[in-house]
Short mmCIF file of C-alpha atoms in Angstrom, two decimals:
data_model
loop_
_atom_site.label_atom_id
_atom_site.label_comp_id
_atom_site.label_asym_id
_atom_site.label_seq_id
_atom_site.Cartn_x
_atom_site.Cartn_y
_atom_site.Cartn_z
CA MET A 45 -109.44 -52.28 111.08
CA SER A 46 -108.64 -49.53 108.12
CA ILE A 47 -104.50 -48.76 107.74
CA ASP A 48 -103.39 -46.77 110.84
CA TRP A 49 -100.07 -45.27 109.56
CA ASN A 50 -99.34 -44.47 113.11
CA GLU A 51 -99.13 -48.40 113.59
CA TYR A 52 -96.46 -48.65 110.68
CA GLN A 53 -93.19 -48.93 112.23
CA PRO A 54 -90.24 -48.30 109.12
CA ASN A 55 -87.71 -48.20 111.90
CA GLN A 56 -84.02 -47.70 111.38
CA PHE A 57 -84.73 -47.76 107.54
CA TYR A 58 -85.65 -45.35 104.56
CA ASP A 59 -88.67 -45.94 103.62
CA GLU A 60 -90.29 -44.64 100.10
CA LEU A 61 -93.59 -43.82 101.60
CA ILE A 62 -93.50 -42.75 105.66
CA ARG A 63 -90.67 -41.08 106.73
CA GLN A 64 -91.92 -41.66 110.69
CA PRO A 65 -95.21 -42.87 112.54
CA GLY A 66 -98.01 -41.54 110.97
CA LYS A 67 -95.66 -39.28 108.82
CA PRO A 68 -95.70 -39.97 104.54
CA ARG A 69 -93.35 -37.95 102.50
CA PRO A 70 -94.85 -35.41 100.52
CA ALA A 71 -94.89 -37.50 97.30
CA GLY A 72 -96.91 -40.03 98.71
CA ARG A 73 -99.58 -37.65 101.00
CA LYS A 74 -102.30 -37.93 98.29
CA LEU A 75 -101.62 -41.72 98.39
CA ALA A 76 -101.26 -42.82 102.23
CA GLY A 77 -104.06 -40.72 102.97
CA TYR A 78 -106.42 -42.36 100.20
CA LEU A 79 -105.10 -45.74 101.63
CA CYS A 80 -106.32 -45.05 105.07
CA LYS A 81 -109.49 -44.13 103.87
CA LEU A 82 -110.24 -47.66 102.63
CA THR A 83 -112.17 -49.86 104.85
CA GLU A 84 -110.49 -53.38 105.51
CA GLN A 85 -113.04 -55.09 103.15
CA GLU A 86 -112.32 -52.46 100.43
CA LEU A 87 -108.70 -53.59 100.73
CA THR A 88 -109.18 -57.22 100.37
CA GLU A 89 -111.57 -56.46 97.51
CA ARG A 90 -108.55 -54.42 95.57
CA ARG A 91 -106.23 -56.92 96.60
CA ASN A 92 -108.41 -59.68 95.15
CA ALA A 93 -108.87 -57.70 91.77
CA ALA A 94 -105.34 -57.42 90.91
CA GLU A 95 -104.79 -61.63 91.54
CA VAL A 96 -108.08 -61.72 89.00
CA THR A 97 -106.48 -59.38 86.64
CA ILE A 98 -103.22 -60.78 86.49
CA GLN A 99 -104.60 -64.12 85.68
CA GLN A 100 -107.03 -62.47 83.07
CA MET A 101 -103.60 -60.74 81.72
CA GLY A 102 -101.84 -63.94 81.97
CA VAL A 103 -99.00 -62.35 83.50
CA SER A 104 -96.32 -64.90 84.53
CA PHE A 105 -92.98 -66.00 85.09
CA THR A 106 -90.85 -68.99 85.22
CA VAL A 107 -89.12 -70.54 87.94
CA TYR A 108 -86.55 -73.16 87.51
CA THR A 109 -86.43 -76.00 89.79
CA ASP A 110 -85.14 -79.35 89.97
CA GLY A 111 -84.92 -79.36 86.10
CA GLN A 112 -88.59 -78.54 85.82
CA ASN A 113 -90.33 -75.25 84.77
CA ILE A 114 -93.02 -74.08 86.58
CA ASP A 115 -95.05 -71.18 85.59
CA ARG A 116 -96.56 -68.77 88.34
CA SER A 117 -98.96 -66.30 88.09
CA TRP A 118 -96.67 -62.76 88.60
CA PRO A 119 -96.27 -61.97 92.79
CA PHE A 120 -97.73 -58.41 93.07
CA ASP A 121 -98.06 -56.11 96.15
CA ILE A 122 -101.22 -53.10 95.37
CA ILE A 123 -99.45 -50.12 97.53
CA PRO A 124 -96.95 -48.37 94.73
CA ARG A 125 -93.70 -47.05 95.50
CA VAL A 126 -93.63 -43.41 94.98
CA ILE A 127 -90.51 -41.21 94.07
CA ASP A 128 -90.68 -38.01 93.50
CA SER A 129 -90.06 -36.29 90.02
CA LYS A 130 -87.83 -33.91 90.85
CA GLN A 131 -85.44 -36.67 92.27
CA TRP A 132 -85.95 -38.72 89.46
CA GLN A 133 -84.82 -36.43 86.98
CA SER A 134 -81.14 -36.53 88.55
CA THR A 135 -80.84 -40.44 88.29
CA GLU A 136 -82.29 -40.34 85.02
CA LEU A 137 -79.00 -38.42 84.03
CA GLY A 138 -76.68 -40.58 85.95
CA LEU A 139 -78.42 -43.60 84.11
CA LYS A 140 -78.02 -42.39 80.89
CA GLN A 141 -74.34 -40.93 81.79
CA ARG A 142 -73.50 -44.58 82.96
CA LEU A 143 -74.36 -46.15 79.68
CA LYS A 144 -72.97 -43.69 77.67
CA ALA A 145 -69.34 -44.47 79.28
CA LEU A 146 -70.12 -48.06 79.41
CA ASN A 147 -70.55 -48.53 75.55
CA MET A 148 -67.33 -46.35 74.76
CA PHE A 149 -65.84 -48.88 77.53
CA ILE A 150 -67.02 -51.75 75.33
CA ASN A 151 -66.09 -50.19 71.96
CA ASP A 152 -62.81 -49.50 73.13
CA LEU A 153 -61.86 -53.02 74.15
CA TYR A 154 -62.71 -54.46 70.91
CA HIS A 155 -60.85 -51.98 69.28
CA ASP A 156 -57.59 -49.98 70.68
CA GLN A 157 -58.21 -50.60 74.45
CA ASN A 158 -56.82 -47.39 75.34
CA ILE A 159 -58.15 -47.33 78.87
CA ILE A 160 -55.92 -50.70 79.61
CA LYS A 161 -53.01 -48.87 78.28
CA ASP A 162 -53.40 -45.94 79.97
CA GLY A 163 -53.78 -48.29 83.14
CA VAL A 164 -57.10 -47.01 84.41
CA ILE A 165 -57.90 -51.12 84.27
CA PRO A 166 -55.67 -53.60 84.92
CA GLU A 167 -55.45 -56.35 81.36
CA HIS A 168 -56.08 -59.39 83.24
CA ILE A 169 -59.52 -57.89 84.49
CA ILE A 170 -60.54 -58.04 80.34
CA LYS A 171 -58.39 -61.04 79.39
CA GLU A 172 -60.16 -63.38 82.07
CA SER A 173 -63.32 -61.99 81.68
CA LYS A 174 -66.07 -65.14 80.84
CA ASN A 175 -67.93 -62.37 78.36
CA PHE A 176 -65.24 -60.98 76.31
CA ARG A 177 -65.49 -62.54 73.24
CA LYS A 178 -62.38 -62.55 70.56
CA GLU A 179 -64.40 -63.29 67.74
CA CYS A 180 -65.93 -59.43 67.99
CA VAL A 181 -62.33 -57.47 68.13
CA GLY A 182 -62.37 -55.02 65.56
CA VAL A 183 -66.31 -55.08 64.77
CA THR A 184 -67.94 -51.45 65.11
CA PRO A 185 -71.65 -51.63 65.35
CA PRO A 186 -74.39 -48.96 64.26
CA HIS A 187 -72.85 -45.61 66.50
CA GLY A 188 -70.80 -47.71 67.99
CA VAL A 189 -72.97 -48.60 70.39
CA TRP A 190 -72.96 -52.22 72.09
CA ALA A 191 -75.51 -52.41 74.94
CA HIS A 192 -78.68 -51.07 73.40
CA ILE A 193 -81.25 -52.21 76.64
CA CYS A 194 -79.39 -51.73 80.09
CA GLY A 195 -81.18 -52.77 83.30
CA THR A 196 -79.23 -50.64 86.04
CA ASP A 197 -80.19 -52.24 89.57
CA LEU A 198 -80.61 -49.26 92.12
CA VAL A 199 -80.70 -49.23 96.05
CA ARG A 200 -81.34 -46.63 98.71
CA ASP A 201 -79.57 -47.09 101.63
CA GLU A 202 -80.67 -45.55 104.94
CA ASP A 203 -79.22 -41.91 103.49
CA GLY A 204 -82.22 -41.85 101.11
CA LYS A 205 -79.67 -41.70 98.39
CA PHE A 206 -79.68 -44.06 95.24
CA TYR A 207 -76.76 -46.19 94.76
CA VAL A 208 -76.10 -48.49 91.57
CA LEU A 209 -75.54 -52.11 92.87
CA GLU A 210 -75.27 -53.75 89.53
CA ASP A 211 -75.37 -53.47 85.41
CA ASN A 212 -77.37 -55.61 83.24
CA LEU A 213 -75.96 -55.47 79.99
CA ARG A 214 -76.41 -59.35 78.72
CA VAL A 215 -80.13 -59.76 78.27
CA PRO A 216 -81.57 -57.28 81.19
CA SER A 217 -85.46 -58.50 81.54
CA GLY A 218 -88.20 -57.26 83.81
CA VAL A 219 -89.39 -54.30 81.69
CA SER A 220 -93.00 -56.06 80.66
CA TYR A 221 -93.75 -56.55 84.26
CA MET A 222 -92.94 -52.90 84.79
CA LEU A 223 -95.70 -51.83 82.15
CA GLU A 224 -97.97 -54.91 83.38
CA ASN A 225 -97.57 -53.52 87.16
CA ARG A 226 -99.29 -50.14 86.08
CA ALA A 227 -101.81 -51.61 84.07
CA ILE A 228 -103.22 -53.48 86.64
CA THR A 229 -102.87 -50.65 89.19
CA LYS A 230 -104.99 -48.53 87.26
CA ARG A 231 -107.51 -51.07 87.12
CA VAL A 232 -107.19 -51.26 91.24
CA PHE A 233 -106.91 -47.85 91.80
CA PRO A 234 -108.51 -45.46 88.91
CA GLU A 235 -109.27 -43.12 90.78
CA LEU A 236 -105.96 -42.07 92.32
CA PHE A 237 -104.63 -41.76 88.46
CA GLU A 238 -107.18 -38.38 88.71
CA SER A 239 -105.77 -37.05 91.82
CA VAL A 240 -102.48 -37.72 91.82
CA ARG A 241 -100.12 -36.16 88.90
CA ILE A 242 -98.41 -40.04 88.07
CA LEU A 243 -95.86 -39.80 85.05
CA PRO A 244 -96.71 -42.23 82.41
CA ASN A 245 -94.46 -45.18 81.90
CA ASN A 246 -96.23 -46.48 78.83
CA ALA A 247 -93.51 -45.28 76.06
CA TYR A 248 -90.86 -47.84 76.36
CA PRO A 249 -92.42 -50.51 73.52
CA ALA A 250 -92.40 -47.40 70.93
CA GLU A 251 -88.54 -46.15 72.16
CA LEU A 252 -87.65 -49.86 71.87
CA LEU A 253 -89.17 -50.18 68.35
CA LYS A 254 -87.63 -46.81 67.43
CA MET A 255 -84.17 -47.43 68.79
CA LEU A 256 -84.00 -51.00 66.71
CA GLY A 257 -84.93 -49.18 63.86
CA SER A 258 -82.09 -46.64 64.12
CA LEU A 259 -79.91 -49.64 64.28
CA SER A 260 -81.12 -50.99 60.53
CA PRO A 261 -78.64 -51.48 58.01
CA ARG A 262 -80.61 -50.64 55.27
CA LYS A 263 -81.91 -47.06 55.97
CA ILE A 264 -85.73 -48.17 54.46
CA LYS A 265 -88.70 -46.86 56.33
CA GLN A 266 -89.98 -49.76 57.79
CA PRO A 267 -86.64 -52.46 58.39
CA GLN A 268 -87.88 -56.06 59.76
CA ILE A 269 -87.51 -56.04 63.32
CA VAL A 270 -87.65 -59.32 64.97
CA VAL A 271 -87.40 -60.70 68.59
CA LEU A 272 -85.31 -63.99 68.89
CA THR A 273 -86.48 -66.33 71.90
CA PRO A 274 -85.08 -69.43 73.11
CA GLY A 275 -88.71 -70.37 73.35
CA ILE A 276 -91.72 -71.11 75.38
CA PHE A 277 -89.43 -72.61 78.22
CA ASN A 278 -87.65 -69.77 79.13
CA SER A 279 -87.95 -68.18 82.31
CA ALA A 280 -88.42 -64.72 79.76
CA TYR A 281 -90.91 -65.89 77.79
CA PHE A 282 -93.92 -63.72 78.69
CA GLU A 283 -91.73 -61.12 78.35
CA HIS A 284 -90.65 -61.82 74.67
CA ALA A 285 -94.18 -62.37 73.91
CA PHE A 286 -95.16 -59.15 75.32
CA LEU A 287 -92.49 -57.33 73.75
CA ALA A 288 -92.83 -58.45 70.24
CA GLN A 289 -96.73 -58.25 70.19
CA GLU A 290 -95.91 -54.33 72.00
CA MET A 291 -94.04 -53.41 68.97
CA GLY A 292 -96.07 -55.02 66.18
CA ALA A 293 -92.75 -57.37 65.58
CA GLU A 294 -92.54 -61.28 65.00
CA LEU A 295 -91.62 -63.25 67.65
CA VAL A 296 -89.58 -66.04 66.30
CA GLU A 297 -87.11 -68.92 67.23
CA GLY A 298 -83.79 -70.16 65.77
CA SER A 299 -84.88 -72.41 63.63
CA ASP A 300 -87.20 -69.75 62.23
CA LEU A 301 -84.16 -67.80 60.39
CA VAL A 302 -81.60 -68.89 58.15
CA VAL A 303 -78.64 -66.90 56.90
CA ASN A 304 -77.66 -67.64 53.45
CA ASP A 305 -74.55 -67.22 51.52
CA ASP A 306 -75.18 -63.87 50.64
CA ASN A 307 -74.45 -63.25 54.47
CA VAL A 308 -77.93 -61.98 54.58
CA VAL A 309 -80.41 -62.89 57.63
CA TYR A 310 -83.96 -64.19 56.28
CA MET A 311 -87.08 -65.26 58.14
CA LYS A 312 -89.14 -68.17 56.63
CA THR A 313 -92.72 -67.30 56.05
CA ILE A 314 -95.53 -69.24 54.34
CA SER A 315 -94.51 -66.73 51.30
CA GLY A 316 -91.38 -67.42 51.08
CA LEU A 317 -88.22 -66.01 52.80
CA GLU A 318 -88.68 -62.38 54.27
CA ARG A 319 -84.91 -60.08 54.88
CA VAL A 320 -84.29 -59.63 58.35
CA ASP A 321 -82.72 -56.17 59.30
CA VAL A 322 -82.49 -56.00 63.20
CA ILE A 323 -83.04 -58.74 65.77
CA TYR A 324 -83.62 -58.18 69.39
CA ARG A 325 -81.89 -61.63 70.61
CA ARG A 326 -83.19 -62.70 74.13
CA ILE A 327 -80.39 -65.60 73.75
CA ASP A 328 -76.99 -65.77 75.55
CA ASP A 329 -73.72 -65.06 73.17
CA LEU A 330 -72.64 -68.63 73.94
CA PHE A 331 -75.66 -70.19 72.44
CA LEU A 332 -76.42 -67.42 69.23
CA ASP A 333 -74.27 -69.19 66.71
CA PRO A 334 -73.18 -72.92 66.43
CA GLU A 335 -70.87 -71.81 63.81
CA VAL A 336 -68.97 -69.53 66.29
CA PHE A 337 -69.55 -70.33 69.53
CA ASN A 338 -71.55 -73.51 71.46
CA LYS A 339 -71.71 -76.17 68.52
CA GLU A 340 -74.42 -78.39 70.19
CA SER A 341 -76.70 -75.15 70.26
CA VAL A 342 -80.41 -75.51 68.86
CA LEU A 343 -81.47 -71.89 69.73
CA GLY A 344 -79.78 -69.98 67.69
CA VAL A 345 -78.83 -69.23 63.92
CA PRO A 346 -76.03 -70.91 61.98
CA GLY A 347 -73.69 -67.80 60.52
CA LEU A 348 -75.50 -65.21 62.07
CA MET A 349 -71.95 -64.01 63.20
CA ARG A 350 -71.05 -63.87 59.77
CA ALA A 351 -74.00 -61.65 58.82
CA TRP A 352 -73.35 -59.29 61.81
CA LYS A 353 -70.12 -59.17 61.12
CA ALA A 354 -70.50 -58.44 57.45
CA GLY A 355 -72.91 -55.16 58.69
CA LYS A 356 -75.69 -57.26 57.25
CA VAL A 357 -78.05 -57.53 60.31
CA ALA A 358 -77.93 -55.57 63.26
CA LEU A 359 -78.03 -57.61 66.53
CA ALA A 360 -79.28 -56.09 70.30
CA ASN A 361 -77.58 -56.14 72.24
CA ALA A 362 -74.45 -56.84 70.20
CA PRO A 363 -72.27 -60.03 71.01
CA GLY A 364 -69.79 -59.19 73.58
CA ALA A 365 -71.94 -56.56 75.69
CA GLY A 366 -71.61 -58.49 78.59
CA VAL A 367 -68.05 -57.91 79.07
CA ALA A 368 -69.08 -54.41 80.96
CA ASP A 369 -71.82 -56.97 82.83
CA ASP A 370 -68.99 -58.42 84.83
CA LYS A 371 -69.33 -57.11 88.84
CA VAL A 372 -65.41 -56.99 88.83
CA VAL A 373 -65.64 -54.60 85.91
CA TYR A 374 -68.27 -52.75 87.75
CA ALA A 375 -66.31 -51.69 90.44
CA TYR A 376 -64.31 -49.55 87.74
CA VAL A 377 -67.30 -47.88 86.28
CA PRO A 378 -66.78 -44.46 88.45
CA LYS A 379 -63.12 -44.18 86.85
CA ILE A 380 -64.60 -45.20 83.48
CA ILE A 381 -66.96 -42.43 83.38
CA GLU A 382 -64.22 -40.30 84.37
CA TYR A 383 -61.88 -41.61 81.64
CA TYR A 384 -64.57 -41.42 78.65
CA LEU A 385 -66.66 -38.53 79.48
CA GLY A 386 -64.04 -36.49 81.86
CA GLU A 387 -67.23 -36.39 84.33
CA LYS A 388 -67.62 -37.26 87.96
CA ALA A 389 -70.49 -40.50 88.01
CA ILE A 390 -74.01 -38.70 89.04
CA LEU A 391 -75.02 -42.02 90.85
CA PRO A 392 -72.06 -43.53 92.99
CA ASN A 393 -71.66 -47.23 93.33
CA VAL A 394 -71.91 -49.29 96.64
CA GLU A 395 -68.44 -50.09 98.13
CA THR A 396 -67.18 -52.93 96.23
CA PHE A 397 -64.04 -55.30 97.36
CA LEU A 398 -62.15 -56.88 95.06
CA CYS A 399 -61.40 -61.11 96.17
CA GLU A 400 -58.49 -60.60 93.45
CA ASP A 401 -56.69 -58.00 95.38
CA PRO A 402 -55.28 -59.90 98.31
CA GLU A 403 -55.54 -56.76 100.82
CA GLN A 404 -59.13 -56.84 99.95
CA ARG A 405 -59.57 -60.48 99.93
CA ALA A 406 -58.35 -60.74 103.90
CA TYR A 407 -60.69 -58.41 104.91
CA VAL A 408 -63.29 -59.92 102.78
CA LEU A 409 -62.29 -63.35 104.28
CA ALA A 410 -62.19 -61.78 107.83
CA ASN A 411 -65.63 -60.34 107.24
CA LEU A 412 -67.87 -62.93 105.68
CA GLU A 413 -70.63 -62.71 108.34
CA LYS A 414 -71.18 -59.04 107.88
CA LEU A 415 -70.68 -58.77 103.87
CA VAL A 416 -73.03 -60.37 100.75
CA VAL A 417 -70.51 -61.89 98.29
CA LYS A 418 -71.52 -62.23 94.77
CA PRO A 419 -70.14 -64.42 91.48
CA ALA A 420 -68.88 -62.00 89.00
CA ASN A 421 -70.98 -63.45 86.10
CA GLU A 422 -74.27 -64.64 87.93
CA SER A 423 -77.49 -63.50 87.65
CA GLY A 424 -81.33 -63.98 89.47
CA GLY A 425 -79.89 -64.02 93.19
CA TYR A 426 -77.88 -67.14 92.29
CA GLY A 427 -74.57 -68.15 94.07
CA MET A 428 -74.95 -65.24 96.57
CA LEU A 429 -73.74 -65.54 100.13
CA VAL A 430 -75.88 -63.00 102.15
CA GLY A 431 -73.64 -62.97 105.40
CA PRO A 432 -75.80 -62.05 107.97
CA HIS A 433 -78.13 -64.37 107.21
CA SER A 434 -75.58 -67.57 106.41
CA THR A 435 -74.57 -70.34 108.62
CA LYS A 436 -70.62 -71.18 109.49
CA LYS A 437 -70.96 -73.96 107.04
CA MET A 438 -72.20 -72.10 104.22
CA ARG A 439 -69.19 -69.28 105.31
CA ASP A 440 -66.52 -72.16 105.07
CA THR A 441 -67.63 -72.96 101.50
CA PHE A 442 -67.54 -69.49 100.40
CA ALA A 443 -64.13 -69.02 101.70
CA GLU A 444 -62.80 -71.77 99.78
CA LEU A 445 -64.59 -70.51 96.53
CA ILE A 446 -63.34 -67.11 97.30
CA SER A 447 -59.49 -68.87 97.90
CA SER A 448 -59.49 -71.01 94.76
CA ASN A 449 -61.01 -68.19 92.39
CA PRO A 450 -60.41 -64.83 93.67
CA ARG A 451 -60.78 -63.34 90.58
CA ASN A 452 -64.84 -64.30 89.96
CA TYR A 453 -65.43 -62.89 93.48
CA ILE A 454 -66.55 -59.35 94.92
CA ALA A 455 -68.01 -58.34 98.42
CA GLN A 456 -69.87 -55.39 99.37
CA PRO A 457 -71.54 -54.44 102.70
CA THR A 458 -74.93 -55.57 103.62
CA LEU A 459 -76.85 -52.35 102.94
CA LYS A 460 -79.84 -51.34 105.08
CA LEU A 461 -81.82 -51.31 102.14
CA SER A 462 -85.20 -48.94 101.89
CA THR A 463 -88.33 -50.11 102.54
CA ALA A 464 -92.40 -49.92 101.59
CA PRO A 465 -95.49 -50.86 103.02
CA SER A 466 -96.37 -53.61 101.39
CA LEU A 467 -99.63 -55.99 101.91
CA VAL A 468 -98.13 -59.18 102.56
CA GLU A 469 -100.72 -60.45 104.94
CA GLY A 470 -103.88 -59.54 106.36
CA THR A 471 -104.88 -55.78 105.45
CA GLN A 472 -102.17 -53.69 107.61
CA PRO A 473 -99.07 -53.03 105.53
CA LYS A 474 -95.29 -54.03 106.80
CA PRO A 475 -91.94 -52.95 105.37
CA ARG A 476 -90.42 -54.70 102.92
CA HIS A 477 -87.08 -53.75 101.35
CA LEU A 478 -86.99 -53.28 97.72
CA ASP A 479 -84.99 -52.69 94.87
CA LEU A 480 -85.37 -50.60 91.82
CA ARG A 481 -84.56 -51.72 87.67
CA PRO A 482 -84.51 -48.67 85.03
CA PHE A 483 -84.29 -49.58 81.58
CA VAL A 484 -82.09 -47.42 79.57
CA LEU A 485 -81.84 -47.74 75.90
CA GLN A 486 -78.86 -46.73 73.47
CA GLY A 487 -79.13 -46.30 69.60
CA LYS A 488 -79.18 -43.19 67.76
CA SER A 489 -80.34 -41.97 70.65
CA MET A 490 -80.87 -42.40 74.40
CA TYR A 491 -83.74 -42.89 76.45
CA CYS A 492 -84.67 -43.58 79.95
CA THR A 493 -87.79 -45.36 81.67
CA THR A 494 -89.68 -42.83 83.98
CA GLY A 495 -89.16 -45.06 86.92
CA GLY A 496 -88.57 -49.03 86.74
CA LEU A 497 -89.43 -52.22 88.10
CA THR A 498 -89.69 -52.19 91.55
CA ARG A 499 -88.84 -55.70 93.29
CA VAL A 500 -90.08 -56.61 96.94
CA ALA A 501 -88.40 -59.13 98.92
CA MET A 502 -91.78 -60.55 100.42
CA LYS A 503 -90.26 -62.05 103.72
CA GLU A 504 -89.78 -60.44 106.81
CA GLY A 505 -85.92 -58.66 107.12
CA SER A 506 -85.08 -60.19 103.34
CA LEU A 507 -82.82 -58.89 101.53
CA VAL A 508 -83.23 -61.08 97.72
CA VAL A 509 -85.95 -59.30 96.16
CA ASN A 510 -85.33 -61.76 92.81
CA SER A 511 -88.83 -63.26 91.61
CA SER A 512 -86.94 -66.55 91.17
CA GLN A 513 -86.31 -66.28 95.00
CA GLY A 514 -89.46 -65.71 96.28
CA GLY A 515 -89.57 -61.86 95.67
CA GLY A 516 -92.40 -60.16 94.70
CA SER A 517 -93.21 -56.26 92.55
CA LYS A 518 -95.22 -53.60 93.04
CA ASP A 519 -96.13 -50.37 90.70
CA THR A 520 -93.48 -47.58 90.58
CA TRP A 521 -94.99 -43.97 90.55
CA ILE A 522 -92.86 -41.13 89.56
CA VAL A 523 -94.68 -38.17 91.07
CA ASP A 524 -94.63 -34.40 89.91
CA MET A 525 -94.98 -32.34 92.46
CA GLU A 526 -94.50 -29.04 90.86
CA LYS A 527 -97.64 -27.02 90.87
CA ARG A 528 -99.13 -25.76 87.56
#
């Protein structure tokens, strides 16, 4: 049986494609009309084609389970998510505004700390931040920018507006999957790219290369840029290799680099040492340089911080940028934007309760069954409590965790996350919740991806979209509706 959109029930949620049974949103009309003309067999063939393409392209991700690494094929749903380009234009402005202010904030924290002196953000929030690096105090990276690559997670509530869920400023991942999702969709639905005005998203590798080049301490035509990976066992290794290949940059591990007495970073090659100008590092701060951070680390490069502080090499993202990747700091971002830019935040935050505040903590502890509780510095969906899906034992455990370390926890209301039709099983689409991670670059100039990585909770009713937690993904279309 072909898809019958009259049978599709988005219920009380904002659906990205179908606003009510049988009625697609304007930007998705051509897609919805096309899909319902496909037979059941044709839909099955398209889905099988996507799976074969993923295997042929070697698109995979790694899940850490009980200390073992398990490579899995990328979980992909063939029905794209559609966003009107007009709405995207204002969203992009909001994302750039946010990163610009966050970089001014980080730079201030490692210099004069005016935002603390002026009472906008409490001093203890920064003092107790596990990602504030005292080793970075007084350093000014090129252009005063610390977070060069940012992945901001957006969600839509039932009102259809985008809200910022969190900012990922340490080593944000996922952009390679955004690009691969588009490549797979082009193979599965090539005819749609002829009839729908889908804005391209393939400029990212070139923009990333341009941004990294703008950080080079040597003003030469072709600075040496490398991608520093922890190695093949890292969950994001596919992405590290993908981006290096797309940029034409060397993919290196810590043992491939050396810092000499001149504080210059060199790459070992068969023809000798070659100077490195810019390192796109995909290693956490604490493993970056055993001379300064974790003495036991074999992932990083001894002397790397010396070279960076001497201005002989650029690091992206800069060490210490993660101080703004703290979910407690996130709650202050609208104030941060007003303080540095004198503007209201274009993109609102999700309402957030700070457990370190006694009054807000009391509310959180009394309403755990309604809230989502998150630790301040975890990622990947780990360490969270999703109140409506929790047991009493889980809530009791979190009550103890919050009470013993309130600075480490925030809570947010359980949003009615938007849904999109997904072919989870069979050939009739079902609504599944999703989020969106666009990527923003800042160096000498700024760039934002056209759309981003859409992650989907493949289980009915689930709000957890992380791939490591069983989530999937789909292509994101920014559709131009303007007549030409």
